Amino acid sequence: MVTFQRAFAHNGRDGNCKHLALRIPHLSDDFRCRSAMTGGDDKRRAFEETALPHLDAVYRFGLRLTGNTAQAEDLTQETMLKAYRSWHQFRPGTNIRAWLLTILRNNFINEYRKAKHRAESVDISDVEMRSVFHDVAETDPEGKFFEQIVDQEVLDAIDRLPEDFKEALILSDIEGLHYQEIAEVTGVPVGTVKSRLFRARRALQKELFEYAVEMGYIKRSTL
Amino acid sequence: MTDRPREIDCGEAAEKLYEYLDQELDAATEAAVRQHLEMCAPCFQVFDFEKTYLKFIETRARAQGAPESLKRKLLDQLFREGSAAD
């Protein structure tokens, strides 16, 4: 690290390095300085600033799709490298996160899905689609019981959703994509996204409610 | 003169619930739902509950991020790619 700082002191570009460091706080100093040292690489700089902040989102989506951390890491790496190599295809002004998640999803379908041991998913075709609110209106209308449910239980319940529904829910509720963007990532009409999202949310809500009842976090309404 | 939002009933409000919370409605429909919620306490409670639920999912499921080791590995790879292209 000291070596890099000296190098910057020599060529007077340490200011540039600091500037980058402020904008991308999670990048390692080492990488930032090395990037700046080689200098002039607009593509790399654009990629660092635009795509890398979405690494967590890419990894999370990979993890939910593959169901294991080793594959999620491989998939994330492959996705980011593909994105870097195809950087010229990214249209500025469009949603970079949606673009990265599309690359990840296509890669997953082509390379991983065949090999993936599919976990048993819940059948949500018969799930009652009314809000759990009506089950807790008397006891907990503000839904405070949710707070008692731990992260892992939520993730496990998401993983038990059928794949198409899980995908819509992750892209919307965790990664914040718009319906139109989800439609583009998953290759289905917006109407399908809406209905999948609706069913996925209600099915997950029901699962979490049942879990909370089982754990004694909340009593089922007798009404 | 501003147009008043059209009136909708509880059924239609419930149908539009998630689109409203996701800010996916056109301005006129959004105004109609908002107006309904201002006047209908039971619907307001359901919307509020669902909003809490969606926020909860987002917070819980976003807690997880890429491991540090993966970030480092990737940065090294990108640097090598970049150097090769230079």
PDB file of N, CA, C and O in Angstrom, chain A residues 93-136:
ATOM      1  N   GLY A  93     -28.197   4.794 -18.540  1.00  0.00           N
ATOM      2  CA  GLY A  93     -29.546   5.320 -18.310  1.00  0.00           C
ATOM      3  C   GLY A  93     -30.551   4.220 -18.012  1.00  0.00           C
ATOM      4  O   GLY A  93     -31.615   4.470 -17.473  1.00  0.00           O
ATOM      5  N   THR A  94     -30.192   2.962 -18.376  1.00  0.00           N
ATOM      6  CA  THR A  94     -31.073   1.849 -17.998  1.00  0.00           C
ATOM      7  C   THR A  94     -30.584   1.319 -16.649  1.00  0.00           C
ATOM      8  O   THR A  94     -29.506   1.694 -16.180  1.00  0.00           O
ATOM      9  N   ASN A  95     -31.381   0.449 -16.068  1.00  0.00           N
ATOM     10  CA  ASN A  95     -31.075  -0.024 -14.719  1.00  0.00           C
ATOM     11  C   ASN A  95     -29.940  -1.055 -14.744  1.00  0.00           C
ATOM     12  O   ASN A  95     -30.097  -2.170 -15.226  1.00  0.00           O
ATOM     13  N   ILE A  96     -28.813  -0.652 -14.195  1.00  0.00           N
ATOM     14  CA  ILE A  96     -27.641  -1.537 -14.190  1.00  0.00           C
ATOM     15  C   ILE A  96     -27.892  -2.811 -13.388  1.00  0.00           C
ATOM     16  O   ILE A  96     -27.473  -3.896 -13.762  1.00  0.00           O
ATOM     17  N   ARG A  97     -28.636  -2.656 -12.282  1.00  0.00           N
ATOM     18  CA  ARG A  97     -28.896  -3.833 -11.453  1.00  0.00           C
ATOM     19  C   ARG A  97     -29.712  -4.867 -12.236  1.00  0.00           C
ATOM     20  O   ARG A  97     -29.424  -6.060 -12.210  1.00  0.00           O
ATOM     21  N   ALA A  98     -30.716  -4.387 -12.961  1.00  0.00           N
ATOM     22  CA  ALA A  98     -31.539  -5.296 -13.771  1.00  0.00           C
ATOM     23  C   ALA A  98     -30.674  -5.986 -14.832  1.00  0.00           C
ATOM     24  O   ALA A  98     -30.835  -7.179 -15.105  1.00  0.00           O
ATOM     25  N   TRP A  99     -29.744  -5.233 -15.405  1.00  0.00           N
ATOM     26  CA  TRP A  99     -28.866  -5.796 -16.441  1.00  0.00           C
ATOM     27  C   TRP A  99     -27.987  -6.909 -15.850  1.00  0.00           C
ATOM     28  O   TRP A  99     -27.865  -7.997 -16.413  1.00  0.00           O
ATOM     29  N   LEU A 100     -27.392  -6.643 -14.698  1.00  0.00           N
ATOM     30  CA  LEU A 100     -26.524  -7.639 -14.059  1.00  0.00           C
ATOM     31  C   LEU A 100     -27.323  -8.881 -13.654  1.00  0.00           C
ATOM     32  O   LEU A 100     -26.868 -10.012 -13.843  1.00  0.00           O
ATOM     33  N   LEU A 101     -28.517  -8.660 -13.123  1.00  0.00           N
ATOM     34  CA  LEU A 101     -29.326  -9.795 -12.675  1.00  0.00           C
ATOM     35  C   LEU A 101     -29.832 -10.624 -13.864  1.00  0.00           C
ATOM     36  O   LEU A 101     -30.017 -11.832 -13.750  1.00  0.00           O
ATOM     37  N   THR A 102     -29.995  -9.969 -15.003  1.00  0.00           N
ATOM     38  CA  THR A 102     -30.372 -10.719 -16.211  1.00  0.00           C
ATOM     39  C   THR A 102     -29.230 -11.630 -16.640  1.00  0.00           C
ATOM     40  O   THR A 102     -29.446 -12.807 -16.989  1.00  0.00           O
ATOM     41  N   ILE A 103     -28.020 -11.088 -16.613  1.00  0.00           N
ATOM     42  CA  ILE A 103     -26.853 -11.907 -16.987  1.00  0.00           C
ATOM     43  C   ILE A 103     -26.734 -13.098 -16.042  1.00  0.00           C
ATOM     44  O   ILE A 103     -26.530 -14.238 -16.460  1.00  0.00           O
ATOM     45  N   LEU A 104     -26.906 -12.815 -14.755  1.00  0.00           N
ATOM     46  CA  LEU A 104     -26.804 -13.889 -13.766  1.00  0.00           C
ATOM     47  C   LEU A 104     -27.874 -14.959 -14.015  1.00  0.00           C
ATOM     48  O   LEU A 104     -27.584 -16.154 -14.029  1.00  0.00           O
ATOM     49  N   ARG A 105     -29.081 -14.508 -14.259  1.00  0.00           N
ATOM     50  CA  ARG A 105     -30.189 -15.452 -14.448  1.00  0.00           C
ATOM     51  C   ARG A 105     -29.968 -16.328 -15.683  1.00  0.00           C
ATOM     52  O   ARG A 105     -30.174 -17.543 -15.643  1.00  0.00           O
ATOM     53  N   ASN A 106     -29.536 -15.713 -16.780  1.00  0.00           N
ATOM     54  CA  ASN A 106     -29.291 -16.494 -18.000  1.00  0.00           C
ATOM     55  C   ASN A 106     -28.176 -17.511 -17.772  1.00  0.00           C
ATOM     56  O   ASN A 106     -28.267 -18.663 -18.209  1.00  0.00           O
ATOM     57  N   ASN A 107     -27.156 -17.073 -17.075  1.00  0.00           N
ATOM     58  CA  ASN A 107     -26.047 -17.969 -16.768  1.00  0.00           C
ATOM     59  C   ASN A 107     -26.516 -19.139 -15.899  1.00  0.00           C
ATOM     60  O   ASN A 107     -26.150 -20.291 -16.122  1.00  0.00           O
ATOM     61  N   PHE A 108     -27.340 -18.797 -14.940  1.00  0.00           N
ATOM     62  CA  PHE A 108     -27.869 -19.827 -14.041  1.00  0.00           C
ATOM     63  C   PHE A 108     -28.685 -20.862 -14.829  1.00  0.00           C
ATOM     64  O   PHE A 108     -28.509 -22.061 -14.661  1.00  0.00           O
ATOM     65  N   ILE A 109     -29.557 -20.370 -15.710  1.00  0.00           N
ATOM     66  CA  ILE A 109     -30.411 -21.280 -16.484  1.00  0.00           C
ATOM     67  C   ILE A 109     -29.561 -22.179 -17.387  1.00  0.00           C
ATOM     68  O   ILE A 109     -29.773 -23.383 -17.472  1.00  0.00           O
ATOM     69  N   ASN A 110     -28.550 -21.587 -18.028  1.00  0.00           N
ATOM     70  CA  ASN A 110     -27.733 -22.360 -18.962  1.00  0.00           C
ATOM     71  C   ASN A 110     -26.763 -23.318 -18.289  1.00  0.00           C
ATOM     72  O   ASN A 110     -26.526 -24.411 -18.787  1.00  0.00           O
ATOM     73  N   GLU A 111     -26.190 -22.899 -17.194  1.00  0.00           N
ATOM     74  CA  GLU A 111     -25.092 -23.683 -16.616  1.00  0.00           C
ATOM     75  C   GLU A 111     -25.430 -24.431 -15.328  1.00  0.00           C
ATOM     76  O   GLU A 111     -24.787 -25.413 -14.997  1.00  0.00           O
ATOM     77  N   TYR A 112     -26.367 -23.919 -14.573  1.00  0.00           N
ATOM     78  CA  TYR A 112     -26.539 -24.459 -13.231  1.00  0.00           C
ATOM     79  C   TYR A 112     -27.851 -25.195 -13.005  1.00  0.00           C
ATOM     80  O   TYR A 112     -27.903 -26.146 -12.256  1.00  0.00           O
ATOM     81  N   ARG A 113     -28.894 -24.708 -13.650  1.00  0.00           N
ATOM     82  CA  ARG A 113     -30.206 -25.230 -13.271  1.00  0.00           C
ATOM     83  C   ARG A 113     -30.332 -26.730 -13.474  1.00  0.00           C
ATOM     84  O   ARG A 113     -30.901 -27.423 -12.653  1.00  0.00           O
ATOM     85  N   LYS A 114     -29.725 -27.228 -14.561  1.00  0.00           N
ATOM     86  CA  LYS A 114     -29.828 -28.656 -14.838  1.00  0.00           C
ATOM     87  C   LYS A 114     -29.239 -29.476 -13.691  1.00  0.00           C
ATOM     88  O   LYS A 114     -29.782 -30.491 -13.297  1.00  0.00           O
ATOM     89  N   ALA A 115     -28.133 -28.948 -13.175  1.00  0.00           N
ATOM     90  CA  ALA A 115     -27.416 -29.699 -12.154  1.00  0.00           C
ATOM     91  C   ALA A 115     -28.024 -29.510 -10.765  1.00  0.00           C
ATOM     92  O   ALA A 115     -27.770 -30.294  -9.864  1.00  0.00           O
ATOM     93  N   LYS A 116     -28.825 -28.481 -10.634  1.00  0.00           N
ATOM     94  CA  LYS A 116     -29.313 -28.165  -9.300  1.00  0.00           C
ATOM     95  C   LYS A 116     -30.330 -29.190  -8.805  1.00  0.00           C
ATOM     96  O   LYS A 116     -31.259 -29.554  -9.506  1.00  0.00           O
ATOM     97  N   HIS A 117     -30.093 -29.633  -7.599  1.00  0.00           N
ATOM     98  CA  HIS A 117     -31.082 -30.495  -6.988  1.00  0.00           C
ATOM     99  C   HIS A 117     -32.208 -29.609  -6.512  1.00  0.00           C
ATOM    100  O   HIS A 117     -32.043 -28.773  -5.641  1.00  0.00           O
ATOM    101  N   ARG A 118     -33.364 -29.775  -7.127  1.00  0.00           N
ATOM    102  CA  ARG A 118     -34.461 -28.875  -6.785  1.00  0.00           C
ATOM    103  C   ARG A 118     -35.085 -29.254  -5.450  1.00  0.00           C
ATOM    104  O   ARG A 118     -35.528 -30.381  -5.259  1.00  0.00           O
ATOM    105  N   ALA A 119     -35.118 -28.285  -4.593  1.00  0.00           N
ATOM    106  CA  ALA A 119     -35.739 -28.524  -3.301  1.00  0.00           C
ATOM    107  C   ALA A 119     -37.253 -28.583  -3.489  1.00  0.00           C
ATOM    108  O   ALA A 119     -37.791 -28.035  -4.447  1.00  0.00           O
ATOM    109  N   GLU A 120     -37.879 -29.268  -2.598  1.00  0.00           N
ATOM    110  CA  GLU A 120     -39.341 -29.349  -2.627  1.00  0.00           C
ATOM    111  C   GLU A 120     -39.933 -27.966  -2.386  1.00  0.00           C
ATOM    112  O   GLU A 120     -39.585 -27.306  -1.410  1.00  0.00           O
ATOM    113  N   SER A 121     -40.744 -27.487  -3.296  1.00  0.00           N
ATOM    114  CA  SER A 121     -41.332 -26.176  -3.053  1.00  0.00           C
ATOM    115  C   SER A 121     -42.790 -26.328  -2.635  1.00  0.00           C
ATOM    116  O   SER A 121     -43.421 -27.337  -2.912  1.00  0.00           O
ATOM    117  N   VAL A 122     -43.286 -25.312  -1.951  1.00  0.00           N
ATOM    118  CA  VAL A 122     -44.677 -25.382  -1.496  1.00  0.00           C
ATOM    119  C   VAL A 122     -45.605 -25.151  -2.690  1.00  0.00           C
ATOM    120  O   VAL A 122     -45.271 -24.435  -3.630  1.00  0.00           O
ATOM    121  N   ASP A 123     -46.746 -25.790  -2.631  1.00  0.00           N
ATOM    122  CA  ASP A 123     -47.737 -25.580  -3.686  1.00  0.00           C
ATOM    123  C   ASP A 123     -48.544 -24.338  -3.315  1.00  0.00           C
ATOM    124  O   ASP A 123     -49.213 -24.323  -2.283  1.00  0.00           O
ATOM    125  N   ILE A 124     -48.452 -23.309  -4.141  1.00  0.00           N
ATOM    126  CA  ILE A 124     -49.178 -22.098  -3.756  1.00  0.00           C
ATOM    127  C   ILE A 124     -50.447 -21.887  -4.589  1.00  0.00           C
ATOM    128  O   ILE A 124     -51.089 -20.862  -4.498  1.00  0.00           O
ATOM    129  N   SER A 125     -50.786 -22.920  -5.373  1.00  0.00           N
ATOM    130  CA  SER A 125     -51.972 -22.743  -6.209  1.00  0.00           C
ATOM    131  C   SER A 125     -53.247 -22.661  -5.360  1.00  0.00           C
ATOM    132  O   SER A 125     -54.214 -22.022  -5.751  1.00  0.00           O
ATOM    133  N   ASP A 126     -53.208 -23.322  -4.188  1.00  0.00           N
ATOM    134  CA  ASP A 126     -54.414 -23.334  -3.354  1.00  0.00           C
ATOM    135  C   ASP A 126     -54.352 -22.338  -2.200  1.00  0.00           C
ATOM    136  O   ASP A 126     -55.257 -22.290  -1.384  1.00  0.00           O
ATOM    137  N   VAL A 127     -53.266 -21.601  -2.133  1.00  0.00           N
ATOM    138  CA  VAL A 127     -53.110 -20.701  -0.988  1.00  0.00           C
ATOM    139  C   VAL A 127     -54.194 -19.625  -1.027  1.00  0.00           C
ATOM    140  O   VAL A 127     -54.479 -19.048  -2.070  1.00  0.00           O
ATOM    141  N   GLU A 128     -54.771 -19.432   0.127  1.00  0.00           N
ATOM    142  CA  GLU A 128     -55.803 -18.400   0.235  1.00  0.00           C
ATOM    143  C   GLU A 128     -55.120 -17.054   0.028  1.00  0.00           C
ATOM    144  O   GLU A 128     -54.074 -16.785   0.608  1.00  0.00           O
ATOM    145  N   MET A 129     -55.693 -16.232  -0.821  1.00  0.00           N
ATOM    146  CA  MET A 129     -54.965 -15.029  -1.198  1.00  0.00           C
ATOM    147  C   MET A 129     -55.342 -13.786  -0.402  1.00  0.00           C
ATOM    148  O   MET A 129     -54.945 -12.693  -0.735  1.00  0.00           O
ATOM    149  N   ARG A 130     -56.097 -13.976   0.692  1.00  0.00           N
ATOM    150  CA  ARG A 130     -56.405 -12.780   1.475  1.00  0.00           C
ATOM    151  C   ARG A 130     -55.219 -12.450   2.379  1.00  0.00           C
ATOM    152  O   ARG A 130     -54.398 -13.316   2.710  1.00  0.00           O
ATOM    153  N   SER A 131     -55.153 -11.214   2.778  1.00  0.00           N
ATOM    154  CA  SER A 131     -54.046 -10.766   3.616  1.00  0.00           C
ATOM    155  C   SER A 131     -54.131 -11.402   4.998  1.00  0.00           C
ATOM    156  O   SER A 131     -55.229 -11.572   5.544  1.00  0.00           O
ATOM    157  N   VAL A 132     -52.977 -11.728   5.556  1.00  0.00           N
ATOM    158  CA  VAL A 132     -52.916 -12.261   6.914  1.00  0.00           C
ATOM    159  C   VAL A 132     -53.456 -11.232   7.921  1.00  0.00           C
ATOM    160  O   VAL A 132     -53.834 -11.576   9.033  1.00  0.00           O
ATOM    161  N   PHE A 133     -53.511  -9.992   7.482  1.00  0.00           N
ATOM    162  CA  PHE A 133     -54.051  -8.941   8.345  1.00  0.00           C
ATOM    163  C   PHE A 133     -55.350  -9.392   9.001  1.00  0.00           C
ATOM    164  O   PHE A 133     -55.582  -9.149  10.186  1.00  0.00           O
ATOM    165  N   HIS A 134     -56.197 -10.076   8.215  1.00  0.00           N
ATOM    166  CA  HIS A 134     -57.505 -10.463   8.732  1.00  0.00           C
ATOM    167  C   HIS A 134     -57.394 -11.520   9.833  1.00  0.00           C
ATOM    168  O   HIS A 134     -58.319 -11.695  10.615  1.00  0.00           O
ATOM    169  N   ASP A 135     -56.270 -12.218   9.889  1.00  0.00           N
ATOM    170  CA  ASP A 135     -56.062 -13.208  10.947  1.00  0.00           C
ATOM    171  C   ASP A 135     -55.513 -12.564  12.218  1.00  0.00           C
ATOM    172  O   ASP A 135     -55.519 -13.177  13.281  1.00  0.00           O
ATOM    173  N   VAL A 136     -54.959 -11.370  12.066  1.00  0.00           N
ATOM    174  CA  VAL A 136     -54.304 -10.746  13.232  1.00  0.00           C
ATOM    175  C   VAL A 136     -54.949  -9.406  13.606  1.00  0.00           C
ATOM    176  O   VAL A 136     -54.464  -8.718  14.491  1.00  0.00           O
TER     177      VAL A 136
END
